């Protein structure tokens, strides 16, 4: 498994993992209504806008998006380009540090087939290293975890994250 900064040829795989991430959020933590909302937003317009945002962030610092690429998938003639990207971690660029006065872990996703293999640990290690290099108002690395996602909460706790406030939301 290669852990490295995202590159444009990874686009199809990154987008597929982003879809998997979003659909997993919708289906696993909030019922049918949330799942329908998450499915509905993942149209072509959203895809283009999200990938443009990725490019802007990566343009600010290539370490904003780190991918885990399974080299064996690229050797499989039946595999498509999206199959090689096993997962990713997305840390907002330093220019966003005033959102929470900290480094922000936007997303981390790993395909289920690779969970429990240490790849997620490698991705979070890359993210923490990048966050430590940022000039921050507070020496903190923050993220949002759904309270119903016990697997994710346990993963982040194992990596030293602690409860720090709580995000609330409302419909607009």
Coordinates of N, CA and C in Angstrom, one line a residue:
X1 N 0.9 -1.2 0.0 CA 0.0 0.0 0.0 C 0.9 1.2 0.0
X2 N 0.6 2.1 -0.9 CA 1.4 3.4 -1.0 C 0.5 4.5 -0.4
X3 N 1.1 5.2 0.6 CA 0.5 6.4 1.2 C 1.2 7.6 0.6
X4 N 0.4 8.5 -0.1 CA 1.1 9.6 -0.8 C 0.1 10.7 -1.0
X5 N 0.6 11.9 -1.3 CA -0.3 13.0 -1.7 C -1.2 12.6 -2.9
X6 N -2.4 13.1 -2.9 CA -3.3 13.0 -4.1 C -2.7 13.6 -5.3
X7 N -2.9 12.9 -6.5 CA -2.5 13.4 -7.8 C -3.7 13.4 -8.7
X8 N -3.8 14.3 -9.7 CA -4.9 14.3 -10.6 C -5.3 12.9 -11.2
X9 N -4.4 12.0 -11.5 CA -4.9 10.7 -12.0 C -5.7 9.9 -11.0
X10 N -5.6 10.3 -9.7 CA -6.4 9.6 -8.6 C -7.9 10.1 -8.6
X11 N -8.2 11.0 -9.4 CA -9.5 11.6 -9.3 C -10.7 10.7 -9.3
X12 N -10.8 9.7 -10.2 CA -11.9 8.8 -10.2 C -12.0 8.0 -8.9
X13 N -10.8 7.5 -8.4 CA -10.8 6.8 -7.2 C -11.1 7.6 -6.0
X14 N -10.6 8.8 -5.9 CA -10.9 9.7 -4.8 C -12.4 10.0 -4.8
X15 N -13.0 10.3 -5.9 CA -14.4 10.5 -6.0 C -15.3 9.3 -5.5
X16 N -14.8 8.1 -6.0 CA -15.6 6.9 -5.6 C -15.5 6.7 -4.0
X17 N -14.3 7.0 -3.5 CA -14.2 6.9 -2.0 C -15.0 7.9 -1.3
X18 N -15.1 9.2 -1.9 CA -15.9 10.2 -1.3 C -17.4 9.8 -1.3
X19 N -17.8 9.2 -2.4 CA -19.2 8.7 -2.5 C -19.4 7.7 -1.4
X20 N -18.5 6.8 -1.3 CA -18.6 5.7 -0.3 C -18.7 6.3 1.1
X21 N -17.9 7.3 1.4 CA -17.9 8.0 2.7 C -19.2 8.6 2.9
X22 N -19.7 9.4 2.0 CA -21.0 10.1 2.2 C -22.2 9.1 2.3
X23 N -22.2 8.1 1.5 CA -23.3 7.1 1.5 C -23.2 6.3 2.8
X24 N -22.0 6.1 3.3 CA -21.9 5.4 4.6 C -22.4 6.3 5.8
X25 N -22.1 7.6 5.7 CA -22.7 8.5 6.7 C -24.2 8.5 6.7
X26 N -24.7 8.5 5.5 CA -26.2 8.6 5.3 C -26.9 7.3 5.8
X27 N -26.3 6.2 5.5 CA -27.0 4.9 5.8 C -26.7 4.4 7.2
X28 N -25.5 4.8 7.7 CA -25.1 4.2 9.0 C -25.5 5.0 10.2
X29 N -25.8 6.2 10.1 CA -26.0 7.0 11.3 C -27.1 8.1 11.1
X30 N -28.3 7.6 11.0 CA -29.4 8.6 11.0 C -30.6 8.2 10.3
X31 N -30.7 7.0 9.9 CA -32.0 6.5 9.3 C -32.2 6.9 7.9
X32 N -33.4 6.5 7.4 CA -33.7 6.6 6.0 C -33.7 8.0 5.5
X33 N -34.2 8.9 6.3 CA -34.3 10.3 5.8 C -32.9 10.9 5.6
X34 N -31.9 10.6 6.5 CA -30.6 11.1 6.3 C -29.9 10.4 5.1
X35 N -30.2 9.1 4.9 CA -29.6 8.4 3.8 C -30.1 9.0 2.5
X36 N -31.4 9.3 2.4 CA -31.9 9.9 1.2 C -31.3 11.2 0.9
X37 N -31.1 12.1 1.9 CA -30.5 13.4 1.7 C -29.1 13.2 1.2
X38 N -28.3 12.3 1.8 CA -26.9 12.2 1.3 C -26.9 11.6 -0.1
X39 N -27.7 10.7 -0.4 CA -27.7 10.1 -1.8 C -28.1 11.2 -2.8
X40 N -29.1 12.1 -2.4 CA -29.5 13.1 -3.3 C -28.5 14.2 -3.7
X41 N -27.6 14.4 -2.8 CA -26.7 15.5 -3.0 C -25.5 15.1 -4.0
X42 N -25.3 13.8 -4.1 CA -24.1 13.4 -4.8 C -24.3 13.3 -6.4
X43 N -24.7 14.4 -6.9 CA -24.9 14.5 -8.4 C -23.7 15.0 -9.0
X44 N -23.7 15.2 -10.3 CA -22.6 15.7 -11.1 C -22.1 17.1 -10.7
X45 N -23.1 17.9 -10.4 CA -22.7 19.3 -10.0 C -21.9 19.3 -8.7
X46 N -22.4 18.5 -7.7 CA -21.7 18.3 -6.5 C -20.3 17.8 -6.7
X47 N -20.2 16.7 -7.5 CA -18.9 16.1 -7.8 C -17.9 17.1 -8.4
X48 N -18.3 17.9 -9.4 CA -17.4 18.9 -10.0 C -17.0 19.9 -9.0
X49 N -17.9 20.4 -8.2 CA -17.6 21.4 -7.2 C -16.7 20.9 -6.1
X50 N -16.9 19.7 -5.6 CA -16.1 19.1 -4.6 C -14.7 18.8 -5.1
X51 N -14.6 18.3 -6.4 CA -13.2 18.1 -6.9 C -12.5 19.4 -7.2
X52 N -13.2 20.5 -7.5 CA -12.6 21.8 -7.7 C -12.0 22.2 -6.3
X53 N -12.8 22.0 -5.3 CA -12.4 22.4 -3.9 C -11.1 21.6 -3.5
X54 N -11.1 20.3 -3.8 CA -9.9 19.4 -3.6 C -8.7 20.1 -4.3
X55 N -8.9 20.4 -5.5 CA -7.8 21.0 -6.3 C -7.3 22.3 -5.6
X56 N -8.2 23.2 -5.2 CA -7.8 24.4 -4.5 C -7.0 24.1 -3.2
X57 N -7.5 23.2 -2.5 CA -6.8 22.8 -1.2 C -5.5 22.2 -1.5
X58 N -5.4 21.3 -2.4 CA -4.1 20.6 -2.8 C -3.2 21.7 -3.4
X59 N -3.7 22.6 -4.1 CA -2.9 23.7 -4.6 C -2.3 24.5 -3.5
X60 N -2.9 24.7 -2.4 CA -2.4 25.4 -1.3 C -1.3 24.5 -0.6
X61 N -1.5 23.2 -0.5 CA -0.5 22.3 0.1 C -0.9 20.9 -0.3
X62 N 0.0 20.2 -1.0 CA -0.3 18.9 -1.6 C -0.7 17.9 -0.5
X63 N -0.3 18.2 0.8 CA -0.6 17.2 1.8 C -2.0 17.3 2.4
X64 N -2.8 18.3 1.8 CA -4.2 18.4 2.3 C -5.0 17.1 2.0
X65 N -4.7 16.4 0.9 CA -5.4 15.2 0.6 C -4.3 14.1 0.4
X66 N -4.3 13.1 1.2 CA -3.4 12.0 1.1 C -4.2 10.7 0.8
X67 N -3.7 10.0 -0.1 CA -4.5 8.8 -0.6 C -3.7 7.5 -0.2
X68 N -4.4 6.4 0.0 CA -3.8 5.1 0.1 C -4.1 4.4 -1.2
X69 N -3.1 4.0 -1.9 CA -3.2 3.4 -3.2 C -2.7 2.0 -3.1
X70 N -3.6 1.1 -3.5 CA -3.2 -0.4 -3.5 C -2.6 -0.7 -4.9
X71 N -1.3 -0.9 -4.8 CA -0.5 -1.1 -6.1 C -1.0 -2.4 -6.8
X72 N -1.4 -3.4 -6.0 CA -1.9 -4.6 -6.6 C -3.2 -4.4 -7.4
X73 N -4.0 -3.5 -7.0 CA -5.2 -3.2 -7.8 C -4.9 -2.6 -9.1
X74 N -3.8 -1.8 -9.2 CA -3.4 -1.3 -10.5 C -2.9 -2.3 -11.5
X75 N -2.5 -3.5 -10.9 CA -1.9 -4.5 -11.8 C -3.0 -5.5 -12.3
X76 N -4.2 -5.4 -11.7 CA -5.3 -6.3 -12.0 C -6.0 -5.7 -13.2
X77 N -6.0 -6.5 -14.4 CA -6.6 -6.0 -15.6 C -8.1 -5.8 -15.5
X78 N -8.8 -6.4 -14.6 CA -10.2 -6.2 -14.4 C -10.6 -5.0 -13.6
X79 N -9.6 -4.4 -12.9 CA -9.8 -3.3 -12.0 C -9.8 -2.0 -12.8
X80 N -10.6 -1.1 -12.4 CA -10.6 0.2 -13.0 C -9.8 1.2 -12.2
X81 N -9.5 2.4 -12.7 CA -8.7 3.4 -12.0 C -9.2 3.7 -10.6
X82 N -10.5 3.6 -10.4 CA -11.1 4.0 -9.1 C -10.8 2.9 -8.1
X83 N -10.5 1.7 -8.5 CA -10.3 0.6 -7.6 C -8.9 0.7 -6.9
X84 N -8.0 1.4 -7.4 CA -6.7 1.5 -6.8 C -6.7 2.4 -5.5
X85 N -7.5 3.4 -5.4 CA -7.6 4.2 -4.3 C -8.4 3.5 -3.2
X86 N -7.7 3.1 -2.2 CA -8.3 2.3 -1.1 C -9.0 3.2 0.0
X87 N -8.4 4.4 0.1 CA -8.9 5.4 1.0 C -8.2 6.7 0.9
X88 N -8.6 7.7 1.8 CA -8.0 9.0 1.8 C -8.2 9.7 3.1
X89 N -7.4 10.7 3.3 CA -7.6 11.6 4.4 C -7.5 13.0 3.9
X90 N -8.4 13.9 4.3 CA -8.5 15.2 3.8 C -8.4 16.2 5.0
X91 N -7.3 16.9 5.1 CA -7.1 17.9 6.1 C -7.2 19.3 5.5
X92 N -7.9 20.2 6.1 CA -8.0 21.5 5.5 C -6.7 22.3 5.5
X93 N -6.5 23.1 4.5 CA -5.2 23.8 4.4 C -5.1 24.8 5.6
X94 N -3.8 25.2 5.9 CA -3.6 26.1 6.9 C -4.4 27.4 6.8
X95 N -4.7 27.9 5.6 CA -5.5 29.1 5.5 C -6.9 29.0 6.1
X96 N -7.3 27.8 6.4 CA -8.6 27.6 7.1 C -8.5 27.5 8.6
X97 N -7.3 27.7 9.1 CA -7.1 27.5 10.6 C -8.0 28.3 11.5
X98 N -8.6 29.4 11.0 CA -9.4 30.2 11.9 C -10.8 29.7 12.0
X99 N -11.2 28.6 11.2 CA -12.5 28.0 11.4 C -12.7 27.5 12.8
X100 N -11.8 26.8 13.3 CA -11.9 26.3 14.7 C -10.7 26.7 15.5
X101 N -9.9 27.7 15.0 CA -8.6 28.0 15.6 C -7.7 26.8 15.7
X102 N -7.8 25.9 14.8 CA -7.1 24.6 14.9 C -6.9 24.0 13.5
X103 N -6.1 23.0 13.4 CA -6.1 22.2 12.2 C -7.4 21.4 12.1
X104 N -7.9 21.2 10.9 CA -9.2 20.5 10.8 C -9.1 19.3 9.9
X105 N -9.4 18.1 10.5 CA -9.5 16.9 9.7 C -10.9 16.9 9.1
X106 N -11.0 17.1 7.8 CA -12.3 17.2 7.2 C -12.9 15.8 7.0
X107 N -12.1 14.8 6.5 CA -12.7 13.5 6.2 C -11.5 12.5 6.2
X108 N -11.9 11.3 6.7 CA -11.0 10.1 6.5 C -11.9 9.0 6.2
X109 N -11.6 8.3 5.1 CA -12.4 7.1 4.7 C -11.4 6.0 4.2
X110 N -11.8 4.8 4.5 CA -11.0 3.6 4.1 C -12.1 2.6 3.7
X111 N -11.9 2.0 2.5 CA -12.8 1.0 2.0 C -12.8 -0.2 3.0
X112 N -14.0 -0.8 3.2 CA -14.1 -1.8 4.2 C -13.1 -3.0 4.1
X113 N -12.7 -3.3 2.8 CA -11.8 -4.4 2.6 C -10.4 -4.1 3.2
X114 N -10.1 -2.9 3.5 CA -8.8 -2.5 4.0 C -8.8 -2.2 5.5
X115 N -10.0 -2.2 6.1 CA -10.1 -1.9 7.5 C -9.4 -3.0 8.3
X116 N -8.7 -2.6 9.4 CA -8.1 -3.5 10.3 C -6.7 -4.0 9.8
X117 N -6.2 -3.3 8.7 CA -4.9 -3.7 8.1 C -3.8 -2.7 8.5
X118 N -4.1 -1.6 9.2 CA -3.1 -0.6 9.5 C -3.1 0.6 8.6
X119 N -3.8 0.5 7.4 CA -3.8 1.5 6.5 C -4.4 2.8 7.0
X120 N -5.5 2.7 7.8 CA -6.2 3.9 8.4 C -5.2 4.5 9.4
X121 N -4.4 3.7 10.1 CA -3.4 4.3 11.0 C -2.4 5.1 10.2
X122 N -2.0 4.6 9.0 CA -1.0 5.3 8.2 C -1.6 6.6 7.7
X123 N -2.9 6.6 7.3 CA -3.5 7.8 6.9 C -3.6 8.9 8.0
X124 N -4.0 8.4 9.2 CA -4.1 9.4 10.3 C -2.8 9.9 10.7
X125 N -1.7 9.1 10.6 CA -0.4 9.5 10.9 C 0.1 10.6 10.0
X126 N -0.2 10.4 8.7 CA 0.1 11.5 7.7 C -0.7 12.8 8.0
X127 N -1.9 12.6 8.4 CA -2.7 13.8 8.7 C -2.2 14.6 9.9
X128 N -1.8 13.8 10.9 CA -1.3 14.4 12.2 C 0.0 15.1 11.8
X129 N 0.9 14.5 11.1 CA 2.1 15.1 10.7 C 1.9 16.4 10.0
X130 N 1.0 16.4 9.0 CA 0.6 17.7 8.3 C 0.1 18.7 9.2
X131 N -0.8 18.3 10.1 CA -1.4 19.3 11.1 C -0.3 19.9 12.0
X132 N 0.6 19.1 12.4 CA 1.7 19.6 13.3 C 2.5 20.7 12.5
X133 N 2.6 20.6 11.2 CA 3.4 21.6 10.5 C 2.7 22.9 10.3
X134 N 1.4 23.0 10.6 CA 0.6 24.2 10.4 C 0.9 25.2 11.5
X135 N 0.8 26.5 11.2 CA 0.9 27.5 12.2 C -0.6 27.8 12.6
X136 N -0.8 27.4 13.9 CA -2.2 27.4 14.4 C -2.4 28.3 15.6
X137 N -3.6 29.0 15.7 CA -3.9 29.7 17.0 C -3.9 28.8 18.2
X138 N -4.4 27.6 18.1 CA -4.4 26.6 19.1 C -3.7 25.4 18.6
X139 N -2.9 24.8 19.4 CA -2.2 23.5 19.0 C -3.2 22.4 19.1
X140 N -4.2 22.3 18.2 CA -5.3 21.3 18.3 C -5.5 20.8 16.9
X141 N -6.0 19.6 16.8 CA -6.4 19.0 15.6 C -7.8 18.5 15.8
X142 N -8.8 19.1 15.1 CA -10.2 18.8 15.4 C -10.9 18.1 14.3
X143 N -12.0 17.4 14.6 CA -12.8 16.8 13.6 C -14.2 16.6 14.2
X144 N -15.1 16.3 13.3 CA -16.5 16.0 13.7 C -16.8 14.5 13.5
X145 N -17.3 13.9 14.5 CA -17.6 12.4 14.5 C -19.1 12.3 14.9
X146 N -19.9 11.6 14.1 CA -21.2 11.3 14.5 C -21.3 10.5 15.8
X147 N -22.1 10.9 16.7 CA -22.2 10.3 18.0 C -22.6 8.8 17.9
X148 N -23.2 8.4 16.8 CA -23.6 7.1 16.5 C -22.6 6.2 15.9
X149 N -21.5 6.8 15.5 CA -20.4 6.1 14.8 C -19.4 5.6 15.8
X150 N -19.7 4.5 16.5 CA -18.8 4.0 17.5 C -17.4 3.5 17.0
X151 N -17.4 2.9 15.8 CA -16.1 2.5 15.2 C -15.2 3.7 15.0
X152 N -15.7 4.8 14.4 CA -14.9 6.0 14.2 C -14.4 6.6 15.5
X153 N -15.4 6.7 16.5 CA -15.0 7.3 17.8 C -13.9 6.5 18.4
X154 N -13.9 5.2 18.4 CA -12.9 4.3 19.0 C -11.6 4.5 18.2
X155 N -11.6 4.6 16.9 CA -10.4 4.8 16.1 C -9.7 6.1 16.5
X156 N -10.5 7.2 16.6 CA -9.9 8.5 16.9 C -9.4 8.6 18.3
X157 N -10.1 7.9 19.3 CA -9.6 7.9 20.7 C -8.3 7.1 20.7
X158 N -8.2 6.1 20.0 CA -7.0 5.3 20.0 C -5.8 6.1 19.5
X159 N -6.1 7.1 18.7 CA -5.1 8.0 18.1 C -4.9 9.3 18.9
X160 N -5.5 9.4 20.1 CA -5.2 10.5 21.0 C -6.3 11.6 21.0
X161 N -7.3 11.4 20.2 CA -8.3 12.5 20.1 C -9.2 12.3 21.4
X162 N -9.6 13.5 21.9 CA -10.5 13.5 23.1 C -11.7 14.3 22.8
X163 N -12.8 14.1 23.5 CA -14.0 14.9 23.3 C -13.7 16.3 23.7
X164 N -14.1 17.3 22.8 CA -13.8 18.7 23.0 C -15.0 19.5 22.4
X165 N -16.0 19.7 23.2 CA -17.1 20.4 22.7 C -18.1 19.5 21.9
X166 N -19.1 20.1 21.3 CA -20.0 19.3 20.5 C -20.6 20.2 19.5
X167 N -20.7 19.7 18.3 CA -21.2 20.4 17.2 C -22.7 20.2 17.2
X168 N -23.5 21.3 16.9 CA -24.9 21.2 16.8 C -25.3 21.8 15.4
X169 N -26.4 21.4 14.9 CA -26.8 21.9 13.5 C -28.3 22.1 13.5
X170 N -28.7 22.9 12.5 CA -30.1 23.1 12.2 C -30.4 23.2 10.7
X171 N -31.5 22.9 10.3 CA -31.9 23.0 8.9 C -31.9 24.5 8.5
X172 N -31.6 24.8 7.3 CA -31.7 26.2 6.7 C -32.9 26.3 5.8

